[in-house]
Coordinates of C-alpha atoms in Angstrom, one line a residue:
M1378 CA -64.3 -94.8 177.2
A1379 CA -64.4 -92.2 174.5
V1380 CA -63.7 -93.1 170.8
Q1381 CA -60.8 -91.2 169.4
Y1382 CA -61.0 -90.5 165.7
K1383 CA -58.4 -89.0 163.3
C1384 CA -59.6 -87.6 160.0
K1385 CA -57.5 -87.7 156.9
C1386 CA -57.3 -83.9 157.0
G1387 CA -55.3 -84.2 160.3
S1388 CA -58.0 -83.3 162.8
N1389 CA -58.2 -85.4 166.0
F1390 CA -61.3 -85.4 168.2
D1391 CA -63.2 -87.6 170.7
L1392 CA -66.6 -89.2 170.0
R1393 CA -69.1 -90.8 172.2
D1394 CA -69.1 -94.6 172.5
E1395 CA -72.3 -94.9 170.4
F1396 CA -70.3 -93.7 167.3
A1397 CA -67.8 -96.6 167.6
G1398 CA -67.4 -98.3 164.2
K1399 CA -69.8 -96.0 162.5
L1400 CA -69.4 -93.5 159.7
V1401 CA -68.8 -89.9 161.0
E1402 CA -68.4 -86.5 159.4
C1403 CA -65.4 -84.4 160.2
P1404 CA -66.5 -81.0 161.5
W1405 CA -63.4 -79.3 160.0
C1406 CA -63.3 -80.5 156.4
G1407 CA -66.6 -82.4 156.0
A1408 CA -65.0 -85.6 154.9
T1409 CA -66.7 -88.9 156.0
G1410 CA -64.8 -91.8 157.6
Q1411 CA -65.3 -94.7 159.9
A1412 CA -64.7 -94.3 163.6
P1413 CA -62.6 -96.9 165.3
A1414 CA -63.9 -99.4 167.8
V1415 CA -64.2 -98.6 171.5
G1416 CA -60.8 -98.7 173.1
A1417 CA -58.7 -98.1 169.9
A1418 CA -55.8 -95.9 170.9
L1419 CA -54.8 -92.6 169.4
T1420 CA -52.0 -90.7 170.9
P1421 CA -53.3 -87.2 171.7
T1422 CA -51.4 -84.0 171.2
S1423 CA -50.9 -82.5 174.6
Q1424 CA -48.5 -80.4 176.5
A1425 CA -46.3 -83.5 176.6
D1426 CA -45.9 -83.3 172.8
P1427 CA -42.2 -82.7 172.0
I1428 CA -43.2 -79.5 170.1
F1429 CA -44.4 -77.9 173.3
D1430 CA -41.8 -79.5 175.7
R1431 CA -39.6 -76.4 175.9
D1432 CA -39.4 -72.9 177.4
L1433 CA -38.1 -70.9 174.4
F1434 CA -39.9 -70.6 171.0
L1435 CA -38.8 -68.6 168.0
L1436 CA -41.5 -67.3 165.7
N1437 CA -40.7 -66.0 162.2
Q1438 CA -43.4 -64.5 160.0
K1439 CA -43.4 -65.4 156.3
H1440 CA -43.7 -62.4 154.0
L1441 CA -44.8 -62.2 150.3
A1442 CA -47.8 -64.4 151.1
I1443 CA -51.5 -63.6 151.0
N1444 CA -52.3 -65.6 154.1
E1445 CA -50.5 -64.8 157.4
K1446 CA -48.0 -67.6 157.8
Y1447 CA -45.4 -68.3 160.6
M1448 CA -42.7 -70.8 161.3
V1449 CA -42.2 -71.9 164.9
L1450 CA -38.6 -72.8 165.6
D1451 CA -36.6 -74.1 168.5
E1452 CA -33.6 -72.4 170.1
Q1453 CA -31.3 -73.9 167.4
G1454 CA -33.5 -72.6 164.6
Q1455 CA -35.0 -76.1 163.8
P1456 CA -38.6 -76.0 162.6
L1457 CA -41.2 -77.2 165.1
A1458 CA -44.6 -76.2 163.6
F1459 CA -46.2 -74.2 160.8
V1460 CA -48.9 -71.6 161.5
E1461 CA -51.4 -70.1 159.1
R1462 CA -54.2 -67.6 159.3
P1463 CA -56.1 -67.2 156.0
A1464 CA -56.8 -63.8 154.6
F1465 CA -60.0 -64.7 152.6
L1466 CA -59.4 -61.8 150.2
G1467 CA -62.2 -63.0 147.9
R1468 CA -64.7 -63.2 150.7
Q1469 CA -63.6 -59.8 152.1
L1470 CA -64.2 -58.2 148.7
L1471 CA -67.6 -59.9 148.4
M1472 CA -68.5 -58.6 151.9
L1473 CA -67.4 -55.1 151.0
L1474 CA -69.4 -55.1 147.7
A1475 CA -72.5 -56.5 149.4
T1476 CA -72.2 -54.0 152.2
I1477 CA -72.0 -51.0 149.8
T1478 CA -74.9 -52.5 147.7
A1479 CA -77.1 -53.0 150.7
A1480 CA -76.5 -49.5 152.1
A1481 CA -77.1 -47.9 148.7
V1482 CA -80.3 -49.9 148.0
V1483 CA -81.8 -49.1 151.4
G1484 CA -80.6 -45.5 151.6
V1485 CA -81.3 -44.4 148.0
G1486 CA -84.5 -46.3 147.9
G1487 CA -85.7 -44.7 151.1
V1488 CA -84.9 -41.2 149.8
M1489 CA -86.6 -41.8 146.4
A1490 CA -89.7 -43.2 148.2
S1491 CA -89.8 -40.2 150.5
E1492 CA -89.7 -37.8 147.6
A1493 CA -92.5 -39.6 145.8
L1494 CA -94.8 -40.4 148.7
V1495 CA -94.1 -38.0 151.6
P1496 CA -95.0 -34.3 151.8
Q1497 CA -92.1 -32.0 151.4
E1498 CA -92.1 -30.8 155.0
Y1499 CA -91.5 -34.3 156.2
Q1500 CA -88.9 -35.3 153.7
P1501 CA -85.8 -34.3 155.9
I1502 CA -87.1 -36.6 158.7
V1503 CA -87.7 -39.5 156.3
T1504 CA -84.3 -38.9 154.6
A1505 CA -82.5 -39.1 158.0
A1506 CA -84.4 -42.3 158.8
A1507 CA -83.3 -43.7 155.4
V1508 CA -79.7 -42.9 156.2
I1509 CA -80.0 -44.7 159.6
L1510 CA -81.6 -47.7 158.0
A1511 CA -78.8 -47.8 155.4
L1512 CA -76.2 -47.9 158.2
F1513 CA -78.1 -50.8 159.9
A1514 CA -78.2 -52.6 156.6
A1515 CA -74.5 -52.2 156.1
V1516 CA -73.7 -53.5 159.6
A1517 CA -76.1 -56.4 159.3
T1518 CA -74.5 -57.4 155.9
M1519 CA -71.0 -57.2 157.3
A1520 CA -72.1 -59.3 160.4
S1521 CA -73.5 -62.0 158.2
L1522 CA -70.7 -62.2 155.6
A1523 CA -67.5 -61.3 157.4
P1524 CA -65.3 -64.5 157.5
K1525 CA -63.9 -65.8 160.7
R1526 CA -60.2 -66.0 160.4
H1527 CA -59.1 -68.9 162.6
V1528 CA -55.4 -69.5 163.3
T1529 CA -54.3 -73.1 162.8
F1530 CA -51.1 -74.8 163.9
F1531 CA -49.8 -77.7 161.9
R1532 CA -46.9 -80.1 162.6
D1533 CA -45.3 -79.0 159.3
E1534 CA -46.0 -77.2 156.0
S1535 CA -47.8 -80.2 154.5
K1536 CA -50.7 -79.2 156.8
R1537 CA -51.7 -82.9 157.3
D1538 CA -51.5 -82.9 161.1
R1539 CA -53.4 -80.2 162.9
I1540 CA -52.1 -79.7 166.4
L1541 CA -53.7 -76.5 167.7
V1542 CA -56.4 -74.1 166.6
V1543 CA -57.3 -70.6 167.8
E1544 CA -60.9 -69.9 166.7
Q1545 CA -62.3 -66.4 166.2
D1546 CA -65.6 -66.4 168.1
Q1547 CA -67.3 -63.4 166.5
R1548 CA -67.4 -62.4 162.9
L1549 CA -67.1 -58.7 163.7
Q1550 CA -64.9 -57.4 166.5
W1551 CA -65.9 -53.9 167.5
L1552 CA -65.3 -53.2 171.2
E1553 CA -64.0 -56.6 172.2
A1554 CA -62.7 -59.8 170.7
T1555 CA -62.7 -63.4 172.0
F1556 CA -61.0 -66.5 170.8
T1557 CA -61.3 -70.2 171.7
V1558 CA -58.2 -72.3 171.8
R1559 CA -58.6 -76.0 170.9
D1560 CA -56.1 -78.8 170.8
G1561 CA -55.7 -81.0 167.7
R1562 CA -58.7 -83.1 168.6
G1563 CA -60.9 -80.0 168.8
K1564 CA -61.1 -80.0 172.6
P1565 CA -61.3 -76.5 174.2
I1566 CA -58.3 -75.7 176.4
A1567 CA -58.5 -71.9 176.9
R1568 CA -60.1 -68.7 175.9
F1569 CA -58.5 -65.4 174.9
Y1570 CA -60.2 -62.0 175.5
K1571 CA -59.3 -58.4 174.7
N1572 CA -61.1 -55.1 175.1
Y1573 CA -60.2 -52.4 172.5
L1574 CA -61.2 -49.5 174.7
R1575 CA -58.8 -50.7 177.4
D1576 CA -56.1 -50.8 174.7
I1577 CA -56.1 -47.1 174.3
F1578 CA -53.4 -46.7 177.0
R1579 CA -51.9 -50.2 177.2
K1580 CA -52.6 -53.3 175.2
R1581 CA -53.7 -56.3 177.2
W1582 CA -54.9 -59.8 176.6
D1583 CA -56.6 -62.0 179.2
V1584 CA -56.5 -65.8 179.2
E1585 CA -59.1 -68.0 180.9
D1586 CA -59.2 -71.8 181.3
V1587 CA -62.1 -73.9 180.2
R1588 CA -63.8 -73.3 183.6
G1589 CA -63.6 -69.5 183.1
K1590 CA -60.8 -69.0 185.6
K1591 CA -58.3 -66.3 184.6
I1592 CA -54.9 -68.0 184.3
C1593 CA -52.7 -65.4 182.5
V1594 CA -52.5 -61.8 181.5
A1595 CA -50.3 -60.5 178.7
K1596 CA -49.6 -56.7 178.9
E1597 CA -47.3 -54.4 177.0
D1598 CA -44.0 -54.3 178.8
S1599 CA -44.2 -50.6 179.9
I1600 CA -47.0 -48.0 180.2
I1601 CA -44.5 -45.3 179.3
L1602 CA -43.4 -47.0 176.1
S1603 CA -47.1 -47.8 175.3
L1604 CA -47.9 -44.0 175.5
I1605 CA -44.8 -43.2 173.4
R1606 CA -45.9 -45.7 170.7
R1607 CA -49.4 -44.1 170.5
L1608 CA -48.2 -40.5 170.5
F1609 CA -45.3 -41.1 168.1
P1610 CA -46.3 -44.0 165.9
Q1611 CA -43.5 -43.2 163.4
L1612 CA -41.1 -44.3 166.1
G1613 CA -42.6 -47.7 166.4
A1614 CA -39.7 -49.4 164.7
F1615 CA -37.4 -48.1 167.5
F1616 CA -39.8 -48.8 170.4
R1617 CA -40.7 -52.4 169.8
T1618 CA -44.0 -53.7 171.3
N1619 CA -43.1 -56.5 173.7
F1620 CA -45.5 -58.2 176.0
V1621 CA -45.1 -59.6 179.5
F1622 CA -46.9 -62.8 180.5
M1623 CA -48.1 -62.7 184.2
R1624 CA -50.1 -64.7 186.7
P1625 CA -53.2 -62.7 187.5
S1626 CA -53.2 -63.3 191.2
D1627 CA -49.9 -61.8 192.1
E1628 CA -48.5 -60.6 188.7
K1629 CA -45.7 -63.1 188.9
S1630 CA -43.9 -63.1 185.5
Y1631 CA -44.1 -66.3 183.4
G1632 CA -41.9 -64.7 180.7
E1633 CA -42.0 -62.4 177.7
F1634 CA -43.0 -62.2 174.1
Q1635 CA -40.3 -60.1 172.4
R1636 CA -40.1 -58.6 169.0
K1637 CA -36.6 -58.7 167.5
L1638 CA -35.1 -55.6 165.9
T1639 CA -35.0 -57.0 162.3
I1640 CA -36.4 -56.0 158.9
L1641 CA -38.7 -59.0 158.9
D1642 CA -41.0 -59.8 161.8
K1643 CA -39.2 -62.2 164.2
Y1644 CA -40.2 -62.9 167.7
A1645 CA -39.1 -64.9 170.8
L1646 CA -41.4 -66.4 173.3
D1647 CA -39.2 -66.8 176.4
L1648 CA -40.9 -68.6 179.3
R1649 CA -37.8 -69.6 181.2
E1650 CA -39.0 -67.7 184.3
D1651 CA -41.8 -70.2 184.6
R1652 CA -39.6 -72.9 185.9
N1653 CA -42.5 -75.1 187.1
R1654 CA -44.3 -74.7 183.8
E1655 CA -47.5 -73.5 185.4
L1656 CA -48.6 -72.0 182.1
D1657 CA -49.5 -74.5 179.4
R1658 CA -47.0 -74.1 176.6
R1659 CA -49.7 -74.7 174.0
I1660 CA -51.7 -71.8 175.3
A1661 CA -48.6 -69.6 175.6
L1662 CA -47.6 -70.2 172.0
A1663 CA -51.1 -69.7 170.7
L1664 CA -51.2 -66.4 172.6
G1665 CA -47.8 -65.4 171.2
V1666 CA -49.1 -65.7 167.6
M1667 CA -52.3 -63.7 168.5
L1668 CA -50.1 -60.9 169.9
D1669 CA -48.8 -60.4 166.4
T1670 CA -51.7 -61.3 164.0
G1671 CA -54.4 -60.1 166.4
E1672 CA -52.7 -56.8 166.9
R1673 CA -52.0 -56.4 163.2
R1674 CA -48.4 -55.5 163.8

């Protein structure tokens, strides 16, 4: 039987039996604590959690905040969960400064060296090579310093009880982006995938389970509206970006993620079409948040 451990930061995760009664380090916050004995009970956060036991979620983004923050509400407007995605402005500025510095040192240094050591007829070639190396240096610096901006769901704004996490898999997201969804104990439950080239005509997110089987596709509600939004971005406020959640095998609709026509960003995740609850509500809610913060809407 696995040992279930809850850290003081709110993280829950399973340990092998050999760690029972021993000091362990939390992978999220680094704090050290003693794991319980084998068989000690810890109620897991699952789809049966009252937070996820519903078909309609309201999502309100908090403004005037550095980090991206959301409140998840029920149909009556009562709070269910608090969601946060850190901005890491300090690390972003440090990355930008380091990237510029690395490119300047490699590029300018290469040009100066070519002028001093290379015959004049070869200097254009060496200069071009220095520029290419400067670009590689910039990309390498960004890849090593860019922060991963995970999305964390908490039971409330105290942030003591973590119930869901969407991890950004890559530091830099050029042509594609992947995210791993974990429950409150750190156990993987799904994977999100999007391809930016495919988004040129119609935005789409794919969802896979832990075995790699595709279980859901989220698409913009209309290809015509998608093209209008791209050709006339100034009309975006009138042509809201809504997404349809579908089963990949037969495109049966699970529901919609709808943006409300309000000054502030407000959304509704309506899954009432999925009467048998085939789609895990944890995964659906995590995808709903990513459809906003991941699309930078």
